[in-house]
């Protein structure tokens, strides 16, 4: 049976792009504060891609999916999780939150806990299997369905089995998921995104990403 992926905040740029790509190999449940908005978005995306994409409330997407992806703005996440935390207990939770400086998106503003991912782990009191990933892939690239994806995704977690499962899901997107170590290393991935935003502005475009050189190809 295909894996089910719930995307909390799935109506946004990143959630929609991921749903478009994952819908080909997984059962995607797109979440929103408004189930109606989620259903509308899911119908549009399923029609555009032919993928398996349905809409639901954020809570339903979190409760019923094998893997839950948080695609919320950093400023909204803590409050949203007050409601969703019980549904996330025991689940693999993929966090891509980038804590950008609100007044300067070309700069990171890491929270006191060290990183957005570590803060999430503390907020969920270790009850979910947190995997940090997907910080450095742009929504614009995910949305361009006609163009194959290329690039690496740094995947960090203290839970090796959860990390391996998320790497497989990332490979299914057409990207190369790389084991980038423990969850604390998410600080690097979160900090890299404003660098890519700056590079986009400096050199033009919205598609800057990363590739790690010097390692053998994955088999
Ligand atoms: N965009 C990118 O290229 C990109 C790249 C890498 C990483 N990221 C990270 O991925 C995450 C999602 O980015 P995004 O650009 O997709 O975000 P976004 O479009 O700004 O927001 C995503 C969704 O979050 C929900 N939301 C917004 N404000 C909320 C609030 N106050 N409370 C609860 N839900 C709220 C909305 O869904 P509903 O209104 O339907 O509930 C919205 O569609 C962010 O943490 C970002 O740092 C983004």
PDB file of C-alpha atoms and ligand atoms in Angstrom:
ATOM      1  CA  UNK A   1       0.000   0.000   0.000  1.00  0.00           C
ATOM      2  CA  UNK A   2       1.356   3.489  -0.810  1.00  0.00           C
ATOM      3  CA  UNK A   3       2.518   5.588   2.125  1.00  0.00           C
ATOM      4  CA  UNK A   4       0.111   8.326   3.232  1.00  0.00           C
ATOM      5  CA  UNK A   5       1.573  11.807   3.609  1.00  0.00           C
ATOM      6  CA  UNK A   6      -0.366  14.521   5.437  1.00  0.00           C
ATOM      7  CA  UNK A   7       0.691  18.109   4.753  1.00  0.00           C
ATOM      8  CA  UNK A   8      -0.243  20.576   7.497  1.00  0.00           C
ATOM      9  CA  UNK A   9      -0.503  24.043   5.947  1.00  0.00           C
ATOM     10  CA  UNK A  10      -0.682  22.266   2.607  1.00  0.00           C
ATOM     11  CA  UNK A  11      -2.462  25.106   0.781  1.00  0.00           C
ATOM     12  CA  UNK A  12       0.704  27.232   0.808  1.00  0.00           C
ATOM     13  CA  UNK A  13       3.423  27.447  -1.809  1.00  0.00           C
ATOM     14  CA  UNK A  14       5.601  24.672  -0.414  1.00  0.00           C
ATOM     15  CA  UNK A  15       2.744  22.350   0.543  1.00  0.00           C
ATOM     16  CA  UNK A  16       1.129  22.591  -2.883  1.00  0.00           C
ATOM     17  CA  UNK A  17       4.409  21.921  -4.675  1.00  0.00           C
ATOM     18  CA  UNK A  18       5.140  18.874  -2.527  1.00  0.00           C
ATOM     19  CA  UNK A  19       1.615  17.533  -3.037  1.00  0.00           C
ATOM     20  CA  UNK A  20       1.969  17.874  -6.818  1.00  0.00           C
ATOM     21  CA  UNK A  21       5.149  15.769  -6.759  1.00  0.00           C
ATOM     22  CA  UNK A  22       4.251  13.245  -4.031  1.00  0.00           C
ATOM     23  CA  UNK A  23       0.781  12.595  -5.427  1.00  0.00           C
ATOM     24  CA  UNK A  24       2.351  10.314  -8.060  1.00  0.00           C
ATOM     25  CA  UNK A  25       3.729   7.813  -5.523  1.00  0.00           C
ATOM     26  CA  UNK A  26       1.953   8.490  -2.225  1.00  0.00           C
ATOM     27  CA  UNK A  27      -1.538   9.212  -0.943  1.00  0.00           C
ATOM     28  CA  UNK A  28      -1.439  12.899  -0.088  1.00  0.00           C
ATOM     29  CA  UNK A  29      -3.830  14.505   2.374  1.00  0.00           C
ATOM     30  CA  UNK A  30      -3.556  18.255   2.071  1.00  0.00           C
ATOM     31  CA  UNK A  31      -4.398  20.057   5.318  1.00  0.00           C
ATOM     32  CA  UNK A  32      -5.641  23.555   6.051  1.00  0.00           C
ATOM     33  CA  UNK A  33      -7.342  25.505   8.816  1.00  0.00           C
ATOM     34  CA  UNK A  34     -10.234  25.554   6.350  1.00  0.00           C
ATOM     35  CA  UNK A  35     -11.165  22.065   5.103  1.00  0.00           C
ATOM     36  CA  UNK A  36     -13.052  23.684   2.195  1.00  0.00           C
ATOM     37  CA  UNK A  37      -9.906  25.503   1.081  1.00  0.00           C
ATOM     38  CA  UNK A  38      -7.954  22.267   1.351  1.00  0.00           C
ATOM     39  CA  UNK A  39     -10.497  20.366  -0.742  1.00  0.00           C
ATOM     40  CA  UNK A  40     -10.454  23.091  -3.424  1.00  0.00           C
ATOM     41  CA  UNK A  41      -6.645  23.127  -3.562  1.00  0.00           C
ATOM     42  CA  UNK A  42      -6.439  19.332  -3.592  1.00  0.00           C
ATOM     43  CA  UNK A  43      -8.921  19.081  -6.460  1.00  0.00           C
ATOM     44  CA  UNK A  44      -6.942  21.623  -8.506  1.00  0.00           C
ATOM     45  CA  UNK A  45      -3.641  19.844  -7.844  1.00  0.00           C
ATOM     46  CA  UNK A  46      -5.047  16.386  -8.549  1.00  0.00           C
ATOM     47  CA  UNK A  47      -6.502  17.641 -11.838  1.00  0.00           C
ATOM     48  CA  UNK A  48      -3.168  19.213 -12.827  1.00  0.00           C
ATOM     49  CA  UNK A  49      -1.009  16.215 -11.904  1.00  0.00           C
ATOM     50  CA  UNK A  50      -3.262  13.149 -12.007  1.00  0.00           C
ATOM     51  CA  UNK A  51      -1.948  12.328  -8.520  1.00  0.00           C
ATOM     52  CA  UNK A  52      -3.688  11.026  -5.429  1.00  0.00           C
ATOM     53  CA  UNK A  53      -4.352  14.254  -3.509  1.00  0.00           C
ATOM     54  CA  UNK A  54      -7.285  14.919  -1.166  1.00  0.00           C
ATOM     55  CA  UNK A  55      -8.094  17.819   1.147  1.00  0.00           C
ATOM     56  CA  UNK A  56      -8.978  17.866   4.852  1.00  0.00           C
ATOM     57  CA  UNK A  57      -8.535  19.869   8.041  1.00  0.00           C
ATOM     58  CA  UNK A  58      -4.990  20.099   9.403  1.00  0.00           C
ATOM     59  CA  UNK A  59      -6.043  17.908  12.318  1.00  0.00           C
ATOM     60  CA  UNK A  60      -7.424  15.173  10.032  1.00  0.00           C
ATOM     61  CA  UNK A  61      -4.306  15.310   7.823  1.00  0.00           C
ATOM     62  CA  UNK A  62      -2.126  14.872  10.913  1.00  0.00           C
ATOM     63  CA  UNK A  63      -4.303  12.208  12.562  1.00  0.00           C
ATOM     64  CA  UNK A  64      -4.725   9.863   9.609  1.00  0.00           C
ATOM     65  CA  UNK A  65      -1.371   9.994   7.779  1.00  0.00           C
ATOM     66  CA  UNK A  66       1.721   7.782   8.221  1.00  0.00           C
ATOM     67  CA  UNK A  67       4.068  10.734   7.754  1.00  0.00           C
ATOM     68  CA  UNK A  68       3.102  14.327   8.605  1.00  0.00           C
ATOM     69  CA  UNK A  69       4.841  17.238   6.912  1.00  0.00           C
ATOM     70  CA  UNK A  70       4.670  20.650   8.580  1.00  0.00           C
ATOM     71  CA  UNK A  71       4.496  23.341   5.889  1.00  0.00           C
ATOM     72  CA  UNK A  72       3.621  26.273   8.144  1.00  0.00           C
ATOM     73  CA  UNK A  73       5.290  29.667   8.489  1.00  0.00           C
ATOM     74  CA  UNK A  74       7.601  29.729  11.520  1.00  0.00           C
ATOM     75  CA  UNK A  75       5.559  32.462  13.167  1.00  0.00           C
ATOM     76  CA  UNK A  76       2.387  30.325  12.973  1.00  0.00           C
ATOM     77  CA  UNK A  77       3.784  26.943  13.955  1.00  0.00           C
ATOM     78  CA  UNK A  78       3.841  27.081  17.760  1.00  0.00           C
ATOM     79  CA  UNK A  79       0.206  28.166  18.024  1.00  0.00           C
ATOM     80  CA  UNK A  80      -0.970  25.692  15.367  1.00  0.00           C
ATOM     81  CA  UNK A  81       0.746  22.828  17.204  1.00  0.00           C
ATOM     82  CA  UNK A  82      -1.127  23.506  20.425  1.00  0.00           C
ATOM     83  CA  UNK A  83      -4.140  22.018  18.654  1.00  0.00           C
ATOM     84  CA  UNK A  84      -2.291  19.384  16.606  1.00  0.00           C
ATOM     85  CA  UNK A  85       0.165  17.955  19.158  1.00  0.00           C
ATOM     86  CA  UNK A  86      -2.046  15.028  20.280  1.00  0.00           C
ATOM     87  CA  UNK A  87      -2.516  13.914  16.653  1.00  0.00           C
ATOM     88  CA  UNK A  88       1.273  13.931  16.110  1.00  0.00           C
ATOM     89  CA  UNK A  89       2.181  11.607  18.982  1.00  0.00           C
ATOM     90  CA  UNK A  90       4.289   8.694  17.706  1.00  0.00           C
ATOM     91  CA  UNK A  91       4.269   9.968  14.102  1.00  0.00           C
ATOM     92  CA  UNK A  92       7.129  10.788  11.787  1.00  0.00           C
ATOM     93  CA  UNK A  93       6.928  14.589  11.532  1.00  0.00           C
ATOM     94  CA  UNK A  94       8.905  16.307   8.786  1.00  0.00           C
ATOM     95  CA  UNK A  95       9.806  19.890   9.621  1.00  0.00           C
ATOM     96  CA  UNK A  96      10.996  22.306   6.935  1.00  0.00           C
ATOM     97  CA  UNK A  97      10.475  25.491   8.902  1.00  0.00           C
ATOM     98  CA  UNK A  98      12.953  28.244   8.208  1.00  0.00           C
ATOM     99  CA  UNK A  99      13.096  30.888  10.944  1.00  0.00           C
ATOM    100  CA  UNK A 100      13.852  33.871   8.728  1.00  0.00           C
ATOM    101  CA  UNK A 101      14.370  37.341  10.119  1.00  0.00           C
ATOM    102  CA  UNK A 102      10.868  38.811   9.464  1.00  0.00           C
ATOM    103  CA  UNK A 103      12.331  42.164   8.413  1.00  0.00           C
ATOM    104  CA  UNK A 104      15.174  40.674   6.317  1.00  0.00           C
ATOM    105  CA  UNK A 105      14.495  37.339   4.547  1.00  0.00           C
ATOM    106  CA  UNK A 106      18.122  37.119   3.467  1.00  0.00           C
ATOM    107  CA  UNK A 107      19.084  36.547   7.117  1.00  0.00           C
ATOM    108  CA  UNK A 108      18.299  33.720   9.517  1.00  0.00           C
ATOM    109  CA  UNK A 109      17.065  34.392  13.028  1.00  0.00           C
ATOM    110  CA  UNK A 110      17.582  31.151  14.919  1.00  0.00           C
ATOM    111  CA  UNK A 111      15.336  30.759  17.958  1.00  0.00           C
ATOM    112  CA  UNK A 112      16.691  30.492  21.499  1.00  0.00           C
ATOM    113  CA  UNK A 113      16.365  26.695  21.408  1.00  0.00           C
ATOM    114  CA  UNK A 114      19.097  26.643  18.705  1.00  0.00           C
ATOM    115  CA  UNK A 115      16.940  25.868  15.668  1.00  0.00           C
ATOM    116  CA  UNK A 116      13.308  25.630  14.633  1.00  0.00           C
ATOM    117  CA  UNK A 117      13.584  21.822  14.570  1.00  0.00           C
ATOM    118  CA  UNK A 118      14.993  21.573  18.105  1.00  0.00           C
ATOM    119  CA  UNK A 119      12.322  23.977  19.296  1.00  0.00           C
ATOM    120  CA  UNK A 120       9.682  21.731  17.713  1.00  0.00           C
ATOM    121  CA  UNK A 121      11.126  18.674  19.445  1.00  0.00           C
ATOM    122  CA  UNK A 122      10.920  20.482  22.765  1.00  0.00           C
ATOM    123  CA  UNK A 123       7.390  21.667  22.078  1.00  0.00           C
ATOM    124  CA  UNK A 124       6.223  18.136  21.304  1.00  0.00           C
ATOM    125  CA  UNK A 125       8.103  16.854  24.402  1.00  0.00           C
ATOM    126  CA  UNK A 126       9.849  14.132  22.377  1.00  0.00           C
ATOM    127  CA  UNK A 127       6.502  12.463  21.593  1.00  0.00           C
ATOM    128  CA  UNK A 128       6.912  12.669  17.781  1.00  0.00           C
ATOM    129  CA  UNK A 129       9.716  11.358  15.565  1.00  0.00           C
ATOM    130  CA  UNK A 130      11.040  14.654  14.206  1.00  0.00           C
ATOM    131  CA  UNK A 131      12.934  14.733  10.910  1.00  0.00           C
ATOM    132  CA  UNK A 132      14.181  18.076   9.559  1.00  0.00           C
ATOM    133  CA  UNK A 133      14.343  18.295   5.750  1.00  0.00           C
ATOM    134  CA  UNK A 134      13.318  20.220   2.621  1.00  0.00           C
ATOM    135  CA  UNK A 135      14.511  23.656   3.804  1.00  0.00           C
ATOM    136  CA  UNK A 136      16.581  24.293   0.679  1.00  0.00           C
ATOM    137  CA  UNK A 137      14.222  23.394  -2.157  1.00  0.00           C
ATOM    138  CA  UNK A 138      12.149  26.236  -3.556  1.00  0.00           C
ATOM    139  CA  UNK A 139       8.390  26.085  -3.981  1.00  0.00           C
ATOM    140  CA  UNK A 140       8.833  27.425  -7.530  1.00  0.00           C
ATOM    141  CA  UNK A 141      10.906  24.375  -8.500  1.00  0.00           C
ATOM    142  CA  UNK A 142       8.438  21.976  -6.903  1.00  0.00           C
ATOM    143  CA  UNK A 143       5.560  23.617  -8.793  1.00  0.00           C
ATOM    144  CA  UNK A 144       7.230  23.344 -12.214  1.00  0.00           C
ATOM    145  CA  UNK A 145       5.941  19.818 -12.751  1.00  0.00           C
ATOM    146  CA  UNK A 146       7.130  19.596 -16.351  1.00  0.00           C
ATOM    147  CA  UNK A 147      10.741  20.009 -15.205  1.00  0.00           C
ATOM    148  CA  UNK A 148      12.430  17.118 -13.376  1.00  0.00           C
ATOM    149  CA  UNK A 149      13.819  18.067  -9.990  1.00  0.00           C
ATOM    150  CA  UNK A 150      17.539  17.960  -9.339  1.00  0.00           C
ATOM    151  CA  UNK A 151      19.453  18.659  -6.167  1.00  0.00           C
ATOM    152  CA  UNK A 152      20.204  17.444  -2.681  1.00  0.00           C
ATOM    153  CA  UNK A 153      18.131  17.596   0.473  1.00  0.00           C
ATOM    154  CA  UNK A 154      19.842  17.544   3.865  1.00  0.00           C
ATOM    155  CA  UNK A 155      17.900  15.249   6.192  1.00  0.00           C
ATOM    156  CA  UNK A 156      18.573  15.474   9.948  1.00  0.00           C
ATOM    157  CA  UNK A 157      17.108  13.428  12.772  1.00  0.00           C
ATOM    158  CA  UNK A 158      17.987  11.594  15.968  1.00  0.00           C
ATOM    159  CA  UNK A 159      15.675   8.757  14.864  1.00  0.00           C
ATOM    160  CA  UNK A 160      17.590   6.719  12.267  1.00  0.00           C
ATOM    161  CA  UNK A 161      14.581   4.677  11.079  1.00  0.00           C
ATOM    162  CA  UNK A 162      12.440   7.791  10.628  1.00  0.00           C
ATOM    163  CA  UNK A 163      15.297   9.514   8.799  1.00  0.00           C
ATOM    164  CA  UNK A 164      15.673   6.560   6.393  1.00  0.00           C
ATOM    165  CA  UNK A 165      11.932   6.609   5.666  1.00  0.00           C
ATOM    166  CA  UNK A 166      11.976  10.340   4.900  1.00  0.00           C
ATOM    167  CA  UNK A 167      15.055   9.946   2.671  1.00  0.00           C
ATOM    168  CA  UNK A 168      13.061   7.412   0.612  1.00  0.00           C
ATOM    169  CA  UNK A 169      10.185   9.890   0.327  1.00  0.00           C
ATOM    170  CA  UNK A 170      12.564  12.612  -0.818  1.00  0.00           C
ATOM    171  CA  UNK A 171      14.137  10.319  -3.390  1.00  0.00           C
ATOM    172  CA  UNK A 172      10.598   9.667  -4.667  1.00  0.00           C
ATOM    173  CA  UNK A 173      10.298  13.410  -5.384  1.00  0.00           C
ATOM    174  CA  UNK A 174      13.229  13.081  -7.791  1.00  0.00           C
ATOM    175  CA  UNK A 175      15.658  14.777  -5.394  1.00  0.00           C
ATOM    176  CA  UNK A 176      18.561  13.125  -3.570  1.00  0.00           C
ATOM    177  CA  UNK A 177      17.928  12.816   0.158  1.00  0.00           C
ATOM    178  CA  UNK A 178      21.175  12.791   2.145  1.00  0.00           C
ATOM    179  CA  UNK A 179      21.654  11.704   5.753  1.00  0.00           C
ATOM    180  CA  UNK A 180      23.016  14.918   7.248  1.00  0.00           C
ATOM    181  CA  UNK A 181      23.297  13.680  10.827  1.00  0.00           C
ATOM    182  CA  UNK A 182      21.439  14.404  14.050  1.00  0.00           C
ATOM    183  CA  UNK A 183      18.592  16.848  14.482  1.00  0.00           C
ATOM    184  CA  UNK A 184      20.910  19.511  15.881  1.00  0.00           C
ATOM    185  CA  UNK A 185      22.477  19.754  12.387  1.00  0.00           C
ATOM    186  CA  UNK A 186      19.194  21.205  11.097  1.00  0.00           C
ATOM    187  CA  UNK A 187      20.714  24.522  12.193  1.00  0.00           C
ATOM    188  CA  UNK A 188      22.837  24.332   9.019  1.00  0.00           C
ATOM    189  CA  UNK A 189      19.911  23.601   6.682  1.00  0.00           C
ATOM    190  CA  UNK A 190      17.730  26.292   8.274  1.00  0.00           C
ATOM    191  CA  UNK A 191      20.573  28.811   8.004  1.00  0.00           C
ATOM    192  CA  UNK A 192      21.287  27.963   4.373  1.00  0.00           C
ATOM    193  CA  UNK A 193      17.855  29.045   3.089  1.00  0.00           C
ATOM    194  CA  UNK A 194      18.427  32.806   3.546  1.00  0.00           C
ATOM    195  CA  UNK A 195      21.763  32.331   1.773  1.00  0.00           C
ATOM    196  CA  UNK A 196      19.873  30.832  -1.197  1.00  0.00           C
ATOM    197  CA  UNK A 197      17.319  33.668  -1.091  1.00  0.00           C
ATOM    198  CA  UNK A 198      20.184  36.154  -1.214  1.00  0.00           C
ATOM    199  CA  UNK A 199      21.792  34.251  -4.114  1.00  0.00           C
ATOM    200  CA  UNK A 200      18.464  34.308  -6.006  1.00  0.00           C
ATOM    201  CA  UNK A 201      18.277  38.075  -5.554  1.00  0.00           C
ATOM    202  CA  UNK A 202      21.909  38.645  -6.409  1.00  0.00           C
ATOM    203  CA  UNK A 203      22.050  36.480  -9.544  1.00  0.00           C
ATOM    204  CA  UNK A 204      18.384  36.380 -10.628  1.00  0.00           C
ATOM    205  CA  UNK A 205      15.723  33.684 -10.483  1.00  0.00           C
ATOM    206  CA  UNK A 206      13.984  31.844  -7.678  1.00  0.00           C
ATOM    207  CA  UNK A 207      15.482  28.406  -8.089  1.00  0.00           C
ATOM    208  CA  UNK A 208      18.778  28.293  -6.184  1.00  0.00           C
ATOM    209  CA  UNK A 209      19.338  24.924  -4.510  1.00  0.00           C
ATOM    210  CA  UNK A 210      22.197  22.803  -3.239  1.00  0.00           C
ATOM    211  CA  UNK A 211      24.240  19.856  -4.481  1.00  0.00           C
ATOM    212  CA  UNK A 212      26.914  18.091  -2.424  1.00  0.00           C
ATOM    213  CA  UNK A 213      29.938  16.988  -4.446  1.00  0.00           C
ATOM    214  CA  UNK A 214      32.602  14.391  -3.702  1.00  0.00           C
ATOM    215  CA  UNK A 215      30.452  11.451  -2.609  1.00  0.00           C
ATOM    216  CA  UNK A 216      29.615   8.318  -4.629  1.00  0.00           C
ATOM    217  CA  UNK A 217      26.277   8.244  -6.447  1.00  0.00           C
ATOM    218  CA  UNK A 218      23.472   6.622  -4.469  1.00  0.00           C
ATOM    219  CA  UNK A 219      22.560   3.158  -5.674  1.00  0.00           C
TER     220      UNK A 219
HETATM  221  N1  LIG B   1       8.190  28.822  -0.064  1.00  0.00           N
HETATM  222  C1  LIG B   1       9.396  28.279  -0.219  1.00  0.00           C
HETATM  223  O1  LIG B   1       9.992  28.329  -1.317  1.00  0.00           O
HETATM  224  C2  LIG B   1      10.041  27.550   0.950  1.00  0.00           C
HETATM  225  C3  LIG B   1      11.261  26.908   0.742  1.00  0.00           C
HETATM  226  C4  LIG B   1      11.844  26.193   1.785  1.00  0.00           C
HETATM  227  C5  LIG B   1      11.234  26.155   3.040  1.00  0.00           C
HETATM  228  N2  LIG B   1      10.058  26.828   3.218  1.00  0.00           N
HETATM  229  C6  LIG B   1       9.437  26.746   4.547  1.00  0.00           C
HETATM  230  O2  LIG B   1       8.266  25.966   4.386  1.00  0.00           O
HETATM  231  C7  LIG B   1       7.240  26.453   5.257  1.00  0.00           C
HETATM  232  C8  LIG B   1       6.001  26.758   4.414  1.00  0.00           C
HETATM  233  O3  LIG B   1       6.341  27.782   3.486  1.00  0.00           O
HETATM  234  P1  LIG B   1       5.244  28.394   2.519  1.00  0.00           P
HETATM  235  O4  LIG B   1       5.942  29.384   1.681  1.00  0.00           O
HETATM  236  O5  LIG B   1       4.467  27.308   1.887  1.00  0.00           O
HETATM  237  O6  LIG B   1       4.313  29.140   3.602  1.00  0.00           O
HETATM  238  P2  LIG B   1       2.978  29.964   3.362  1.00  0.00           P
HETATM  239  O7  LIG B   1       2.522  29.780   1.951  1.00  0.00           O
HETATM  240  O8  LIG B   1       3.193  31.341   3.877  1.00  0.00           O
HETATM  241  O9  LIG B   1       1.965  29.279   4.392  1.00  0.00           O
HETATM  242  C9  LIG B   1       1.605  27.920   4.301  1.00  0.00           C
HETATM  243  C10 LIG B   1       0.221  27.714   4.874  1.00  0.00           C
HETATM  244  O10 LIG B   1       0.234  27.897   6.285  1.00  0.00           O
HETATM  245  C11 LIG B   1      -1.082  28.242   6.702  1.00  0.00           C
HETATM  246  N3  LIG B   1      -0.989  29.375   7.633  1.00  0.00           N
HETATM  247  C12 LIG B   1      -0.610  30.644   7.356  1.00  0.00           C
HETATM  248  N4  LIG B   1      -0.673  31.409   8.477  1.00  0.00           N
HETATM  249  C13 LIG B   1      -1.116  30.593   9.462  1.00  0.00           C
HETATM  250  C14 LIG B   1      -1.417  30.786  10.835  1.00  0.00           C
HETATM  251  N5  LIG B   1      -1.270  31.989  11.420  1.00  0.00           N
HETATM  252  N6  LIG B   1      -1.867  29.725  11.561  1.00  0.00           N
HETATM  253  C15 LIG B   1      -2.027  28.505  10.977  1.00  0.00           C
HETATM  254  N7  LIG B   1      -1.775  28.264   9.659  1.00  0.00           N
HETATM  255  C16 LIG B   1      -1.310  29.292   8.930  1.00  0.00           C
HETATM  256  C17 LIG B   1      -1.871  28.653   5.481  1.00  0.00           C
HETATM  257  O11 LIG B   1      -2.833  27.616   5.200  1.00  0.00           O
HETATM  258  P3  LIG B   1      -4.409  27.795   5.510  1.00  0.00           P
HETATM  259  O12 LIG B   1      -4.706  29.263   5.508  1.00  0.00           O
HETATM  260  O13 LIG B   1      -5.065  27.065   4.388  1.00  0.00           O
HETATM  261  O14 LIG B   1      -4.606  27.134   6.837  1.00  0.00           O
HETATM  262  C18 LIG B   1      -0.829  28.698   4.382  1.00  0.00           C
HETATM  263  O15 LIG B   1      -1.341  28.318   3.125  1.00  0.00           O
HETATM  264  C19 LIG B   1       7.802  27.677   5.975  1.00  0.00           C
HETATM  265  O16 LIG B   1       8.221  27.319   7.262  1.00  0.00           O
HETATM  266  C20 LIG B   1       8.991  28.089   5.102  1.00  0.00           C
HETATM  267  O17 LIG B   1      10.016  28.674   5.875  1.00  0.00           O
HETATM  268  C21 LIG B   1       9.456  27.514   2.218  1.00  0.00           C
END
